[in-house]
Amino acid sequence: MNTQTSPFVRLFGRYLRDQGLPVTQQREAVAEVVFGSDAHLSVDEIEGMLREGGDRIGKATIYRTLDLLVRSKLVEEHDFGEGFKRYEHRLSRQPDHDHLICLECGTVAEFKHRELRALQDRVARDAGFEPTRHKLEIYGLCPSCREAGVTLDDEGLTCPIETM
Amino acid sequence: MNTQTSPFVRLFGRYLRDQGLPVTQQREAVAEVVFGSDAHLSVDEIEGMLREGGDRIGKATIYRTLDLLVRSKLVEEHDFGEGFKRYEHRLSRQPDHDHLICLECGTVAEFKHRELRALQDRVARDAGFEPTRHKLEIYGLCPSCREAGVTLDDEGLTCPIETM
DNA sequence: CTCAGTGCAAACCGTTTGCAGAACG
DNA sequence: CGTTCTGCAAACGGTTTGCACTGAG
């Protein structure tokens, strides 16, 4: 359905060929959408964007292609606790960044903290672990929700220490 | 089914009464199990432990009680990416600790890093967010899996930069 | 006695899978 | 042409919900 393939999509094609897997239109279409956005996309969003582009691709194929993209390490899978996964490509952006997530509207912002990698390694080593990767998510209110006057109430026990 | 209620369970009872909610046997039994373990329990594990203790409580009730425990802030919900949730009580243990998770066997260790709270606040403020909480998970190999000689292979593209 | 809780089973919903027909190489 | 993929629909699995019945206050 698309006429010119982006370099990133071609890169995915190379991965597929390396693995002896067919490079199909559907796989290229899904990759095109994922590499064409800098957002954290849900499967429904990807399906919608494909449909807008004129491609009608089944959810099963989208899931299967995302699995390949994740395996190729070109795309990262995230779970921000919404009950479904989101996908983000790893090209032309900071590698190893972390996320700020708005508890009100779900907006995701990215940040990079240079000490974090060292912290990960130190903490893991202290516990005898061999560190591979980390995931830091900071939850709170994004600027626009704050501006809109949203507040997050707590509730819960007022005095958790009174045990008698 | 239990004869003496632990202080923590009584605390939960107080929360329920404060909210005008009945303190039932089932709720106390679930609380007893959760407060009686320092592990990160799944719903299946909780159900199994209840059954061993002679209580036969439906999953729906366990879920509903865990919801109350989480709302009371006496218990924390976790998702370590296993496809289901785990629950951990927050009494007599370090508040605000983070987790080290073994990619091989799923073991969870806890750690506390004193700079992390400050880092959370600094990063959030820099992005205009009002921080509420964070979640840091470090993934890797636990000591016993390392000892057992397990290694984590990568795969994926060998050279992601070659875009032509 | 009344209102909320419980247990069961069905519903839910994101994701996975089986299978007949379509494409890739 | 054989092998893998695709699309559909059905299956899955953790969690939630509806409803008749039980129990707490």
Short mmCIF file of C-alpha atoms (C1' of nucleotides) in Angstrom, two decimals:
data_model
loop_
_atom_site.label_atom_id
_atom_site.label_comp_id
_atom_site.label_asym_id
_atom_site.label_seq_id
_atom_site.Cartn_x
_atom_site.Cartn_y
_atom_site.Cartn_z
CA MET A 1 0.00 0.00 0.00
CA ASN A 2 3.02 2.23 0.52
CA THR A 3 5.33 3.24 -2.31
CA GLN A 4 8.60 4.13 -0.55
CA THR A 5 10.01 2.24 2.38
CA SER A 6 11.75 4.18 5.11
CA PRO A 7 15.30 3.24 6.15
CA PHE A 8 14.01 1.90 9.46
CA VAL A 9 11.56 -0.38 7.77
CA ARG A 10 14.33 -1.59 5.48
CA LEU A 11 16.37 -2.33 8.58
CA PHE A 12 13.54 -4.52 9.84
CA GLY A 13 13.46 -6.19 6.44
CA ARG A 14 17.11 -6.99 6.80
CA TYR A 15 16.47 -8.54 10.18
CA LEU A 16 13.70 -10.69 8.73
CA ARG A 17 15.86 -11.89 5.86
CA ASP A 18 18.69 -12.64 8.28
CA GLN A 19 16.28 -14.85 10.15
CA GLY A 20 15.06 -16.49 6.97
CA LEU A 21 11.58 -15.00 7.39
CA PRO A 22 9.44 -13.55 4.60
CA VAL A 23 9.18 -9.79 4.27
CA THR A 24 5.46 -9.32 3.75
CA GLN A 25 3.39 -6.23 3.00
CA GLN A 26 1.66 -6.50 6.36
CA ARG A 27 4.93 -6.60 8.28
CA GLU A 28 6.23 -3.60 6.39
CA ALA A 29 2.99 -1.70 6.96
CA VAL A 30 3.05 -2.33 10.70
CA ALA A 31 6.73 -1.38 10.88
CA GLU A 32 6.06 1.79 8.88
CA VAL A 33 3.46 2.91 11.41
CA VAL A 34 5.58 2.09 14.44
CA PHE A 35 8.74 3.72 13.08
CA GLY A 36 6.71 6.66 11.81
CA SER A 37 5.56 7.68 15.28
CA ASP A 38 7.47 8.82 18.33
CA ALA A 39 4.56 7.97 20.63
CA HIS A 40 4.01 4.95 22.82
CA LEU A 41 1.44 3.15 20.71
CA SER A 42 -1.16 0.61 21.76
CA VAL A 43 -2.21 -2.18 19.43
CA ASP A 44 -5.57 -0.48 18.92
CA GLU A 45 -3.84 2.76 17.97
CA ILE A 46 -1.61 0.93 15.51
CA GLU A 47 -4.62 -0.82 14.01
CA GLY A 48 -6.42 2.52 13.67
CA MET A 49 -3.43 4.21 12.02
CA LEU A 50 -3.10 1.33 9.57
CA ARG A 51 -6.78 1.58 8.70
CA GLU A 52 -6.42 5.32 8.12
CA GLY A 53 -3.53 4.56 5.79
CA GLY A 54 -5.75 2.20 3.82
CA ASP A 55 -4.35 -1.04 5.23
CA ARG A 56 -6.79 -3.44 6.84
CA ILE A 57 -4.61 -5.78 8.87
CA GLY A 58 -5.89 -8.26 11.43
CA LYS A 59 -5.00 -7.80 15.09
CA ALA A 60 -3.36 -11.22 15.18
CA THR A 61 -0.93 -10.16 12.48
CA ILE A 62 -0.20 -6.92 14.29
CA TYR A 63 0.59 -8.81 17.48
CA ARG A 64 2.74 -11.29 15.60
CA THR A 65 4.64 -8.51 13.83
CA LEU A 66 5.17 -6.58 17.06
CA ASP A 67 6.62 -9.73 18.53
CA LEU A 68 9.15 -9.83 15.70
CA LEU A 69 9.92 -6.13 16.10
CA VAL A 70 10.53 -6.60 19.81
CA ARG A 71 12.72 -9.63 19.14
CA SER A 72 14.74 -7.64 16.63
CA LYS A 73 15.36 -5.13 19.43
CA LEU A 74 14.17 -2.32 17.16
CA VAL A 75 11.05 -1.84 19.25
CA GLU A 76 10.45 -1.89 22.98
CA GLU A 77 7.38 -3.15 24.77
CA HIS A 78 5.98 -1.22 27.72
CA ASP A 79 3.33 -1.83 30.33
CA PHE A 80 2.24 1.33 32.06
CA GLY A 81 -0.38 -0.45 34.10
CA GLU A 82 -3.27 0.38 31.79
CA GLY A 83 -4.19 -3.22 31.18
CA PHE A 84 -2.60 -3.40 27.75
CA LYS A 85 0.86 -3.01 26.24
CA ARG A 86 2.38 -0.08 24.37
CA TYR A 87 5.17 -0.12 21.80
CA GLU A 88 7.92 2.38 21.10
CA HIS A 89 10.64 2.16 18.47
CA ARG A 90 14.24 2.56 19.56
CA LEU A 91 15.68 4.36 16.56
CA SER A 92 16.79 8.01 16.52
CA ARG A 93 15.97 8.54 20.15
CA GLN A 94 17.80 8.31 23.43
CA PRO A 95 18.58 4.71 24.20
CA ASP A 96 17.80 3.50 27.72
CA HIS A 97 15.56 6.38 28.69
CA ASP A 98 12.89 6.16 31.38
CA HIS A 99 9.33 7.39 31.68
CA LEU A 100 7.17 9.93 33.48
CA ILE A 101 3.52 8.92 33.44
CA CYS A 102 0.53 11.11 34.22
CA LEU A 103 -1.91 9.37 36.55
CA GLU A 104 -4.75 11.52 35.25
CA CYS A 105 -4.52 11.46 31.45
CA GLY A 106 -1.92 8.76 30.80
CA THR A 107 0.46 11.04 28.93
CA VAL A 108 3.97 9.64 28.82
CA ALA A 109 7.07 11.82 28.83
CA GLU A 110 10.60 10.55 28.54
CA PHE A 111 13.68 11.48 30.47
CA LYS A 112 17.27 10.46 30.65
CA HIS A 113 19.28 10.44 33.83
CA ARG A 114 22.94 9.77 33.46
CA GLU A 115 23.56 8.38 36.98
CA LEU A 116 20.87 5.77 36.67
CA ARG A 117 22.89 3.17 34.86
CA ALA A 118 25.61 3.35 37.48
CA LEU A 119 23.00 3.12 40.23
CA GLN A 120 21.48 0.03 38.58
CA ASP A 121 24.86 -1.68 38.43
CA ARG A 122 25.81 -0.77 41.98
CA VAL A 123 22.52 -1.87 43.52
CA ALA A 124 22.45 -5.12 41.57
CA ARG A 125 26.04 -6.03 42.39
CA ASP A 126 25.42 -5.32 46.08
CA ALA A 127 22.61 -7.88 46.02
CA GLY A 128 24.66 -10.40 44.07
CA PHE A 129 22.59 -9.92 40.90
CA GLU A 130 23.95 -9.62 37.40
CA PRO A 131 22.09 -6.59 36.05
CA THR A 132 20.62 -6.62 32.56
CA ARG A 133 18.32 -3.62 32.40
CA HIS A 134 16.08 -1.49 34.54
CA LYS A 135 12.75 0.20 34.31
CA LEU A 136 12.08 3.43 36.17
CA GLU A 137 8.64 4.91 35.99
CA ILE A 138 7.76 8.09 37.81
CA TYR A 139 4.04 8.63 38.29
CA GLY A 140 2.40 11.96 38.94
CA LEU A 141 0.51 14.79 37.31
CA CYS A 142 1.59 16.18 33.96
CA PRO A 143 1.84 19.94 33.45
CA SER A 144 -1.50 20.30 31.69
CA CYS A 145 -3.44 18.27 34.24
CA ARG A 146 -1.84 20.30 37.02
CA GLU A 147 -2.83 23.45 35.21
CA ALA A 148 -6.36 22.13 34.87
CA GLY A 149 -6.46 22.00 38.65
CA VAL A 150 -6.55 18.23 38.99
CA THR A 151 -5.48 16.86 42.35
CA LEU A 152 -4.80 13.28 43.35
CA ASP A 153 -6.43 12.37 46.62
CA ASP A 154 -5.11 9.67 48.85
CA GLU A 155 -7.52 8.25 51.41
CA GLY A 156 -6.32 5.12 53.18
CA LEU A 157 -5.48 4.83 56.86
CA THR A 158 -4.64 8.09 58.55
CA CYS A 159 -2.44 6.52 61.21
CA PRO A 160 -1.03 3.15 60.13
CA ILE A 161 1.11 2.91 63.24
CA GLU A 162 -1.65 2.55 65.77
CA THR A 163 -1.75 -1.24 65.85
CA MET A 164 -3.87 -1.76 68.94
CA MET B 1 -11.33 -20.06 61.21
CA ASN B 2 -8.59 -18.20 63.08
CA THR B 3 -8.70 -17.74 66.83
CA GLN B 4 -6.45 -14.74 67.44
CA THR B 5 -6.26 -11.74 65.17
CA SER B 6 -2.88 -10.17 64.56
CA PRO B 7 -2.40 -6.42 65.14
CA PHE B 8 -2.11 -5.83 61.41
CA VAL B 9 -5.39 -7.54 60.74
CA ARG B 10 -6.98 -5.48 63.49
CA LEU B 11 -5.62 -2.41 61.78
CA PHE B 12 -7.39 -3.45 58.60
CA GLY B 13 -10.52 -3.99 60.68
CA ARG B 14 -10.26 -0.44 61.89
CA TYR B 15 -10.00 0.81 58.33
CA LEU B 16 -13.10 -1.14 57.35
CA ARG B 17 -15.09 0.20 60.28
CA ASP B 18 -13.93 3.73 59.49
CA GLN B 19 -15.33 3.25 56.03
CA GLY B 20 -18.57 1.81 57.37
CA LEU B 21 -17.79 -1.58 55.83
CA PRO B 22 -18.41 -4.93 57.51
CA VAL B 23 -15.47 -6.83 58.97
CA THR B 24 -16.11 -10.32 57.72
CA GLN B 25 -14.34 -13.63 58.37
CA GLN B 26 -13.26 -13.81 54.75
CA ARG B 27 -11.71 -10.36 54.82
CA GLU B 28 -9.85 -11.16 58.01
CA ALA B 29 -8.65 -14.49 56.64
CA VAL B 30 -7.28 -12.89 53.48
CA ALA B 31 -5.64 -10.12 55.53
CA GLU B 32 -4.13 -12.69 57.89
CA VAL B 33 -2.46 -14.47 54.98
CA VAL B 34 -1.18 -11.30 53.34
CA PHE B 35 0.18 -9.78 56.55
CA GLY B 36 1.58 -13.14 57.60
CA SER B 37 3.93 -13.36 54.65
CA ASP B 38 6.81 -11.17 53.58
CA ALA B 39 6.67 -12.48 50.03
CA HIS B 40 5.12 -10.95 46.94
CA LEU B 41 2.02 -13.10 46.69
CA SER B 42 -0.11 -13.88 43.66
CA VAL B 43 -3.85 -14.42 44.01
CA ASP B 44 -3.37 -18.13 43.35
CA GLU B 45 -0.78 -18.33 46.10
CA ILE B 46 -3.10 -16.52 48.51
CA GLU B 47 -5.95 -18.85 47.60
CA GLY B 48 -3.69 -21.86 48.16
CA MET B 49 -2.49 -20.62 51.54
CA LEU B 50 -6.08 -19.98 52.63
CA ARG B 51 -7.06 -23.48 51.60
CA GLU B 52 -4.15 -24.93 53.56
CA GLY B 53 -5.38 -22.98 56.56
CA GLY B 54 -8.79 -24.54 56.17
CA ASP B 55 -10.51 -21.53 54.60
CA ARG B 56 -12.23 -22.05 51.27
CA ILE B 57 -12.70 -18.54 49.90
CA GLY B 58 -13.76 -17.72 46.35
CA LYS B 59 -11.34 -15.92 44.05
CA ALA B 60 -13.82 -13.09 43.58
CA THR B 61 -13.79 -12.38 47.30
CA ILE B 62 -10.01 -12.50 47.38
CA TYR B 63 -9.82 -9.98 44.56
CA ARG B 64 -12.40 -7.75 46.24
CA THR B 65 -10.57 -7.92 49.57
CA LEU B 66 -7.21 -7.18 47.97
CA ASP B 67 -8.81 -4.13 46.39
CA LEU B 68 -9.80 -2.93 49.87
CA LEU B 69 -6.34 -3.68 51.26
CA VAL B 70 -4.74 -1.70 48.46
CA ARG B 71 -7.15 1.17 48.99
CA SER B 72 -6.33 1.19 52.70
CA LYS B 73 -2.69 1.61 51.68
CA LEU B 74 -1.74 -1.32 53.89
CA VAL B 75 -0.92 -3.42 50.85
CA GLU B 76 0.81 -2.65 47.58
CA GLU B 77 0.01 -4.10 44.19
CA HIS B 78 2.83 -5.07 41.84
CA ASP B 79 3.07 -6.15 38.24
CA PHE B 80 6.38 -7.78 37.44
CA GLY B 81 5.35 -8.56 33.88
CA GLU B 82 4.33 -12.13 34.57
CA GLY B 83 0.79 -11.63 33.32
CA PHE B 84 -0.75 -11.37 36.78
CA LYS B 85 -0.46 -9.16 39.84
CA ARG B 86 1.36 -9.72 43.09
CA TYR B 87 0.62 -8.23 46.51
CA GLU B 88 2.92 -7.20 49.33
CA HIS B 89 1.97 -5.70 52.69
CA ARG B 90 3.60 -2.46 53.74
CA LEU B 91 3.89 -2.99 57.48
CA SER B 92 7.15 -3.58 59.36
CA ARG B 93 9.25 -3.26 56.26
CA GLN B 94 11.07 -0.51 54.46
CA PRO B 95 8.59 1.92 52.96
CA ASP B 96 9.20 2.99 49.36
CA HIS B 97 11.64 0.23 48.53
CA ASP B 98 12.26 -0.96 44.97
CA HIS B 99 12.75 -4.36 43.38
CA LEU B 100 15.37 -6.57 41.78
CA ILE B 101 13.80 -9.25 39.61
CA CYS B 102 15.46 -12.38 38.28
CA LEU B 103 14.70 -12.93 34.60
CA GLU B 104 15.30 -16.65 34.97
CA CYS B 105 13.39 -17.77 38.05
CA GLY B 106 11.27 -14.74 38.91
CA THR B 107 12.73 -14.29 42.38
CA VAL B 108 12.15 -10.80 43.73
CA ALA B 109 14.60 -9.07 46.07
CA GLU B 110 14.08 -5.67 47.61
CA PHE B 111 16.44 -2.78 47.95
CA LYS B 112 16.37 0.71 49.25
CA HIS B 113 18.33 3.56 47.75
CA ARG B 114 18.26 6.78 49.63
CA GLU B 115 18.98 9.10 46.67
CA LEU B 116 16.10 7.76 44.64
CA ARG B 117 13.37 9.86 46.17
CA ALA B 118 15.35 13.03 45.52
CA LEU B 119 16.04 11.88 41.97
CA GLN B 120 12.32 11.27 41.40
CA ASP B 121 11.45 14.75 42.62
CA ARG B 122 14.19 16.45 40.63
CA VAL B 123 13.40 14.66 37.36
CA ALA B 124 9.64 15.24 37.72
CA ARG B 125 9.99 18.93 38.54
CA ASP B 126 12.33 19.41 35.58
CA ALA B 127 9.60 18.07 33.33
CA GLY B 128 6.87 20.10 34.99
CA PHE B 129 5.30 17.04 36.62
CA GLU B 130 4.07 16.83 40.18
CA PRO B 131 5.60 13.55 41.37
CA THR B 132 3.54 11.08 43.37
CA ARG B 133 5.54 7.88 43.40
CA HIS B 134 7.98 5.90 41.33
CA LYS B 135 8.65 2.32 40.44
CA LEU B 136 12.18 1.13 39.78
CA GLU B 137 12.69 -2.43 38.74
CA ILE B 138 16.12 -3.81 37.98
CA TYR B 139 16.11 -7.00 35.94
CA GLY B 140 18.92 -9.49 35.80
CA LEU B 141 20.12 -12.81 37.15
CA CYS B 142 19.81 -13.63 40.84
CA PRO B 143 22.78 -15.13 42.70
CA SER B 144 21.53 -18.72 42.55
CA CYS B 145 20.75 -18.63 38.83
CA ARG B 146 24.16 -17.12 38.17
CA GLU B 147 25.73 -19.87 40.21
CA ALA B 148 23.74 -22.44 38.25
CA GLY B 149 25.52 -21.10 35.16
CA VAL B 150 22.48 -19.55 33.49
CA THR B 151 23.20 -16.92 30.87
CA LEU B 152 20.81 -14.55 29.15
CA ASP B 153 21.26 -14.43 25.42
CA ASP B 154 20.30 -11.47 23.31
CA GLU B 155 19.83 -12.04 19.61
CA GLY B 156 18.32 -9.14 17.67
CA LEU B 157 20.06 -7.01 15.06
CA THR B 158 23.80 -7.10 15.22
CA CYS B 159 24.25 -3.65 13.75
CA PRO B 160 21.17 -1.47 14.15
CA ILE B 161 22.93 1.56 12.72
CA GLU B 162 23.34 0.29 9.18
CA THR B 163 20.18 1.85 7.77
CA MET B 164 20.89 1.41 4.08
"C1'" DC C 1 -34.32 -6.77 59.79
"C1'" DT C 2 -31.60 -4.47 56.28
"C1'" DC C 3 -27.83 -3.64 53.64
"C1'" DA C 4 -23.57 -5.19 52.13
"C1'" DG C 5 -20.70 -9.45 51.32
"C1'" DT C 6 -20.05 -14.00 49.40
"C1'" DG C 7 -19.72 -17.67 45.98
"C1'" DC C 8 -20.65 -19.27 41.76
"C1'" DA C 9 -20.63 -18.88 37.03
"C1'" DA C 10 -20.73 -15.98 33.26
"C1'" DA C 11 -18.77 -11.89 31.23
"C1'" DC C 12 -14.72 -9.20 30.04
"C1'" DC C 13 -10.77 -7.91 27.44
"C1'" DG C 14 -6.19 -7.97 25.85
"C1'" DT C 15 -3.68 -11.40 23.80
"C1'" DT C 16 -2.74 -16.09 21.67
"C1'" DT C 17 -3.72 -19.94 18.79
"C1'" DG C 18 -5.76 -23.28 15.15
"C1'" DC C 19 -6.82 -23.67 10.69
"C1'" DA C 20 -8.12 -22.92 5.70
"C1'" DG C 21 -6.72 -20.13 2.11
"C1'" DA C 22 -3.19 -16.57 0.25
"C1'" DA C 23 1.77 -15.03 -0.42
"C1'" DC C 24 6.63 -15.04 -0.26
"C1'" DG C 25 11.01 -16.86 -2.07
"C1'" DC D 1 5.75 -25.39 -5.46
"C1'" DG D 2 6.71 -25.82 -0.55
"C1'" DT D 3 6.92 -23.20 3.38
"C1'" DT D 4 5.44 -19.45 6.01
"C1'" DC D 5 2.00 -15.89 6.64
"C1'" DT D 6 -2.64 -13.97 7.07
"C1'" DG D 7 -7.31 -13.40 8.72
"C1'" DC D 8 -10.93 -15.05 11.00
"C1'" DA D 9 -12.90 -16.87 14.89
"C1'" DA D 10 -12.44 -19.49 18.79
"C1'" DA D 11 -9.56 -20.23 22.88
"C1'" DC D 12 -7.03 -18.44 26.83
"C1'" DG D 13 -6.19 -16.61 31.48
"C1'" DG D 14 -6.33 -13.19 34.84
"C1'" DT D 15 -9.68 -10.26 36.55
"C1'" DT D 16 -14.45 -8.33 37.03
"C1'" DT D 17 -19.32 -8.55 37.40
"C1'" DG D 18 -24.40 -10.13 38.01
"C1'" DC D 19 -27.23 -12.37 40.90
"C1'" DA D 20 -29.42 -15.35 44.48
"C1'" DC D 21 -28.18 -16.39 49.05
"C1'" DT D 22 -25.74 -15.65 53.49
"C1'" DG D 23 -24.15 -12.97 57.24
"C1'" DA D 24 -22.63 -8.66 59.76
"C1'" DG D 25 -24.36 -4.81 62.47
#
